[in-house]
């Protein structure tokens, strides 16, 4: 293993150059980290605000549902619609319209599930 002076100089230049490039990359990464932390904080604040708005909206919806004249049949709520009832019932807990799937009615808010049934005959 001989020490060729040109090889040695080339090695020094390469290593010194790499250190400069690494510093540049580190500076870039630091800038990106600061930017992402700021973005994360902004999103967390936005999320908190949206959660508060959702709570308010759910409370408003529950209040609105309470003011309706629901009829209970088969453990779920049915909303009068003229002479008949709406075909989709409301969750007895959340008072929101339930989703019809297979032979079940499902509440998307509280996961209340019940067998599908028909609305009351007539109001
Ligand atoms: Zn529910």
Coordinates of N, CA and C and ligand atoms in Angstrom, one line a residue:
X1 N 0.8 -1.2 0.0 CA 0.0 0.0 0.0 C 0.9 1.2 0.0
X2 N 0.9 1.9 -1.2 CA 1.8 3.1 -1.3 C 1.0 4.3 -1.1
X3 N 1.5 5.4 -0.6 CA 0.8 6.6 -0.5 C 1.1 7.5 -1.6
X4 N 0.3 7.5 -2.6 CA 0.5 8.4 -3.8 C 0.0 9.8 -3.3
X5 N 0.9 10.8 -3.4 CA 0.5 12.1 -3.0 C -0.8 12.7 -3.7
X6 N -0.9 12.4 -5.0 CA -2.1 12.8 -5.7 C -3.4 12.2 -5.1
X7 N -3.3 10.9 -4.8 CA -4.4 10.2 -4.2 C -4.8 10.8 -2.9
X8 N -3.7 11.1 -2.1 CA -3.9 11.7 -0.8 C -4.6 13.0 -0.9
X9 N -4.1 13.9 -1.8 CA -4.8 15.2 -2.0 C -6.2 15.0 -2.5
X10 N -6.4 14.1 -3.4 CA -7.8 13.9 -3.9 C -8.7 13.4 -2.8
X11 N -8.2 12.6 -1.9 CA -9.0 12.1 -0.8 C -9.4 13.2 0.2
X12 N -8.4 14.1 0.4 CA -8.6 15.3 1.3 C -9.7 16.2 0.7
X13 N -9.6 16.4 -0.6 CA -10.6 17.3 -1.3 C -12.0 16.7 -1.2
X14 N -12.0 15.4 -1.5 CA -13.3 14.7 -1.5 C -13.9 14.7 -0.1
X15 N -13.2 14.4 0.9 CA -13.7 14.4 2.3 C -14.1 15.8 2.7
X16 N -13.3 16.8 2.4 CA -13.6 18.2 2.7 C -14.9 18.6 2.0
X17 N -15.0 18.3 0.7 CA -16.2 18.6 0.0 C -17.4 17.9 0.5
X18 N -17.3 16.7 0.9 CA -18.4 15.9 1.5 C -18.9 16.6 2.8
X19 N -18.0 17.1 3.6 CA -18.4 17.7 4.8 C -19.2 19.0 4.5
X20 N -18.8 19.7 3.5 CA -19.5 21.0 3.1 C -20.9 20.6 2.7
X21 N -21.0 19.5 1.8 CA -22.3 19.1 1.3 C -23.2 18.6 2.5
X22 N -22.5 17.9 3.4 CA -23.3 17.4 4.5 C -23.9 18.5 5.4
X23 N -23.0 19.6 5.5 CA -23.5 20.7 6.3 C -24.7 21.4 5.6
X24 N -24.6 21.5 4.3 CA -25.7 22.1 3.5 C -27.0 21.2 3.7
X25 N -26.8 19.9 3.6 CA -27.9 19.0 3.8 C -28.5 19.1 5.2
X26 N -27.7 19.2 6.2 CA -28.1 19.4 7.6 C -28.9 20.7 7.8
X27 N -28.4 21.8 7.2 CA -29.1 23.1 7.3 C -30.4 23.0 6.6
X28 N -30.5 22.3 5.5 CA -31.8 22.1 4.7 C -32.7 21.3 5.6
X29 N -32.2 20.2 6.2 CA -33.1 19.4 7.0 C -33.6 20.2 8.3
X30 N -32.7 21.0 8.9 CA -33.1 21.8 10.0 C -34.3 22.8 9.6
X31 N -34.1 23.4 8.4 CA -35.1 24.3 7.9 C -36.4 23.6 7.7
X32 N -36.4 22.4 7.1 CA -37.6 21.6 6.9 C -38.2 21.2 8.2
X33 N -37.4 20.8 9.2 CA -38.0 20.4 10.5 C -38.7 21.5 11.1
X34 N -38.1 22.7 11.1 CA -38.8 23.9 11.7 C -40.1 24.2 11.0
X35 N -40.1 24.1 9.6 CA -41.3 24.3 8.8 C -42.4 23.3 9.2
X36 N -42.0 22.0 9.3 CA -42.9 20.9 9.6 C -43.5 21.1 11.0
X37 N -42.7 21.5 11.9 CA -43.2 21.7 13.3 C -44.2 22.8 13.3
X38 N -43.9 23.9 12.6 CA -44.9 25.0 12.5 C -46.2 24.5 11.9
X39 N -46.1 23.7 10.8 CA -47.3 23.2 10.1 C -48.0 22.3 11.1
X40 N -47.3 21.4 11.8 CA -48.0 20.5 12.8 C -48.8 21.3 13.8
X41 N -48.1 22.3 14.4 CA -48.8 23.1 15.4 C -50.1 23.8 14.8
X42 N -49.9 24.3 13.6 CA -51.1 24.9 13.0 C -52.2 23.9 12.8
X43 N -51.9 22.7 12.3 CA -52.9 21.7 12.1 C -53.5 21.2 13.4
X44 N -52.7 21.1 14.5 CA -53.3 20.7 15.8 C -54.3 21.8 16.2
X45 N -54.0 23.1 16.0 CA -54.9 24.1 16.4 C -56.2 24.1 15.6
X46 N -56.0 23.8 14.3 CA -57.1 23.7 13.4 C -58.0 22.5 13.8
X47 N -57.4 21.4 14.1 CA -58.1 20.2 14.5 C -58.9 20.5 15.8
X48 N -58.3 21.2 16.8 CA -59.0 21.5 18.0 C -60.2 22.3 17.8
X49 N -60.0 23.3 16.9 CA -61.2 24.2 16.5 C -62.3 23.5 15.9
X50 N -61.9 22.6 14.9 CA -62.9 21.8 14.2 C -63.6 20.8 15.2
X51 N -62.9 20.2 16.1 CA -63.5 19.3 17.1 C -64.6 20.1 17.9
X52 N -64.2 21.4 18.3 CA -65.2 22.2 19.0 C -66.4 22.5 18.2
X53 N -66.2 22.8 16.9 CA -67.3 23.1 16.0 C -68.2 21.9 15.9
X54 N -67.6 20.7 15.8 CA -68.3 19.4 15.6 C -69.2 19.2 16.8
X55 N -68.6 19.4 18.0 CA -69.4 19.2 19.3 C -70.6 20.1 19.3
X56 N -70.4 21.4 18.9 CA -71.5 22.4 18.8 C -72.6 21.9 17.9
X57 N -72.1 21.5 16.7 CA -73.1 21.0 15.7 C -73.8 19.8 16.1
X58 N -73.2 18.9 16.8 CA -73.8 17.7 17.3 C -74.8 18.1 18.4
X59 N -74.5 19.0 19.2 CA -75.4 19.5 20.3 C -76.6 20.1 19.6
X60 N -76.4 21.0 18.6 CA -77.5 21.6 17.9 C -78.4 20.6 17.2
X61 N -77.8 19.6 16.6 CA -78.5 18.5 16.0 C -79.4 17.8 17.0
X62 N -78.8 17.5 18.1 CA -79.5 16.7 19.2 C -80.7 17.6 19.7
X63 N -80.5 18.9 19.8 CA -81.5 19.8 20.3 C -82.6 19.8 19.2
X64 N -82.3 19.9 18.0 CA -83.2 20.0 16.9 C -84.0 18.7 16.8
X65 N -83.4 17.6 17.0 CA -84.0 16.3 17.0 C -85.0 16.2 18.1
X66 N -84.7 16.7 19.3 CA -85.6 16.7 20.4 C -86.9 17.4 20.2
X67 N -86.8 18.5 19.4 CA -88.0 19.3 19.1 C -88.9 18.6 18.1
X68 N -88.4 17.5 17.4 CA -89.2 16.8 16.5 C -90.2 15.9 17.2
X69 N -91.3 15.5 16.6 CA -92.2 14.6 17.3 C -91.9 13.1 16.9
X70 N -90.9 12.6 17.4 CA -90.5 11.2 17.1 C -91.5 10.3 17.7
X71 N -91.7 9.1 17.1 CA -92.5 8.0 17.6 C -91.5 6.9 17.8
X72 N -91.6 6.2 18.9 CA -90.7 5.1 19.2 C -91.4 3.8 18.8
X73 N -90.7 3.0 18.0 CA -91.2 1.7 17.6 C -90.0 0.8 17.4
X74 N -90.0 -0.4 17.9 CA -88.9 -1.3 17.8 C -87.6 -0.8 18.4
X75 N -87.7 0.1 19.4 CA -86.5 0.7 20.1 C -85.8 1.7 19.3
X76 N -86.4 2.2 18.2 CA -85.8 3.3 17.4 C -86.8 4.4 17.1
X77 N -86.3 5.5 16.7 CA -87.2 6.7 16.6 C -87.6 6.8 15.1
X78 N -88.9 7.1 14.9 CA -89.5 7.4 13.6 C -90.0 8.8 13.5
X79 N -89.7 9.4 12.4 CA -90.1 10.8 12.3 C -91.3 10.9 11.4
X80 N -92.4 11.5 11.9 CA -93.6 11.7 11.0 C -93.3 12.5 9.8
X81 N -93.9 12.1 8.7 CA -93.8 12.8 7.4 C -95.2 12.8 6.8
X82 N -95.9 13.8 7.1 CA -97.3 13.9 6.7 C -98.1 12.8 7.3
X83 N -98.8 12.0 6.5 CA -99.7 10.9 7.1 C -98.8 9.7 7.5
X84 N -97.6 9.6 7.0 CA -96.8 8.4 7.3 C -95.6 8.8 8.0
X85 N -94.6 7.9 8.0 CA -93.3 8.2 8.6 C -92.2 8.1 7.6
X86 N -91.1 8.8 7.9 CA -89.9 8.7 7.0 C -89.4 7.2 7.0
X87 N -88.9 6.7 5.9 CA -88.5 5.3 5.8 C -87.3 5.0 6.6
X88 N -86.5 6.0 6.9 CA -85.2 5.7 7.7 C -85.4 6.2 9.1
X89 N -85.2 5.4 10.1 CA -85.4 5.8 11.5 C -84.2 6.6 12.0
X90 N -84.4 7.1 13.2 CA -83.3 7.9 13.9 C -82.8 7.1 15.1
X91 N -81.5 7.3 15.4 CA -80.9 6.7 16.5 C -81.6 7.1 17.8
X92 N -81.9 6.2 18.7 CA -82.6 6.6 20.0 C -81.6 7.3 20.9
X93 N -80.3 7.2 20.7 CA -79.3 7.8 21.6 C -78.9 9.2 21.0
X94 N -78.6 9.2 19.7 CA -78.0 10.4 19.1 C -79.1 11.3 18.4
X95 N -80.2 10.7 18.1 CA -81.2 11.4 17.3 C -80.8 11.8 15.9
X96 N -79.9 11.0 15.3 CA -79.5 11.3 14.0 C -80.0 10.2 13.1
X97 N -80.2 10.5 11.8 CA -80.7 9.4 10.9 C -79.7 8.2 10.8
X98 N -80.3 7.1 10.9 CA -79.5 5.8 10.8 C -79.2 5.4 9.4
X99 N -78.2 4.6 9.3 CA -77.8 4.1 7.9 C -78.4 2.7 7.8
X100 N -79.0 2.4 6.6 CA -79.6 1.1 6.3 C -78.5 0.3 5.6
X101 N -78.2 -0.9 6.2 CA -77.2 -1.8 5.6 C -77.7 -3.2 5.9
X102 N -77.7 -4.0 4.8 CA -78.2 -5.4 4.9 C -79.5 -5.4 5.6
X103 N -79.6 -6.1 6.7 CA -80.9 -6.2 7.5 C -80.8 -5.4 8.7
X104 N -79.9 -4.4 8.8 CA -79.7 -3.6 10.0 C -79.9 -2.1 9.8
X105 N -80.2 -1.4 10.8 CA -80.1 0.0 10.9 C -78.9 0.3 11.8
X106 N -78.0 1.1 11.3 CA -76.8 1.4 12.1 C -76.7 2.9 12.3
X107 N -76.3 3.3 13.5 CA -76.0 4.7 13.8 C -74.5 5.0 13.5
X108 N -74.3 6.0 12.7 CA -72.9 6.3 12.4 C -72.1 7.0 13.5
X109 N -72.9 7.5 14.5 CA -72.3 8.3 15.6 C -71.9 7.4 16.7
X110 N -72.8 6.5 17.2 CA -72.5 5.7 18.4 C -72.5 4.2 18.1
X111 N -72.6 3.9 16.8 CA -72.5 2.4 16.4 C -73.7 1.6 16.9
X112 N -74.8 2.3 17.3 CA -76.0 1.5 17.7 C -76.5 0.7 16.5
X113 N -76.8 -0.6 16.7 CA -77.2 -1.4 15.6 C -78.5 -2.1 16.1
X114 N -79.4 -2.2 15.2 CA -80.7 -2.9 15.4 C -81.1 -3.5 14.1
X115 N -82.0 -4.5 14.3 CA -82.5 -5.2 13.1 C -83.4 -4.2 12.4
X116 N -83.4 -4.4 11.1 CA -84.3 -3.5 10.3 C -85.7 -3.8 10.6
X117 N -86.5 -2.7 10.6 CA -88.0 -2.9 10.9 C -88.7 -1.8 10.1
X118 N -90.0 -2.0 10.0 CA -90.8 -1.1 9.2 C -91.3 0.1 10.1
X119 N -91.5 1.2 9.5 CA -92.0 2.4 10.3 C -93.4 2.0 10.9
X120 N -93.9 2.8 11.9 CA -95.2 2.6 12.4 C -96.2 2.7 11.3
X121 N -97.4 2.1 11.5 CA -98.4 2.0 10.4 C -98.9 3.4 10.0
X122 N -99.4 4.2 10.9 CA -99.9 5.5 10.5 C -99.8 6.4 11.8
X123 N -99.6 7.7 11.6 CA -99.6 8.6 12.7 C -101.0 9.0 13.1
Ligands
LIG1 ZN1 -76.4 6.9 17.8

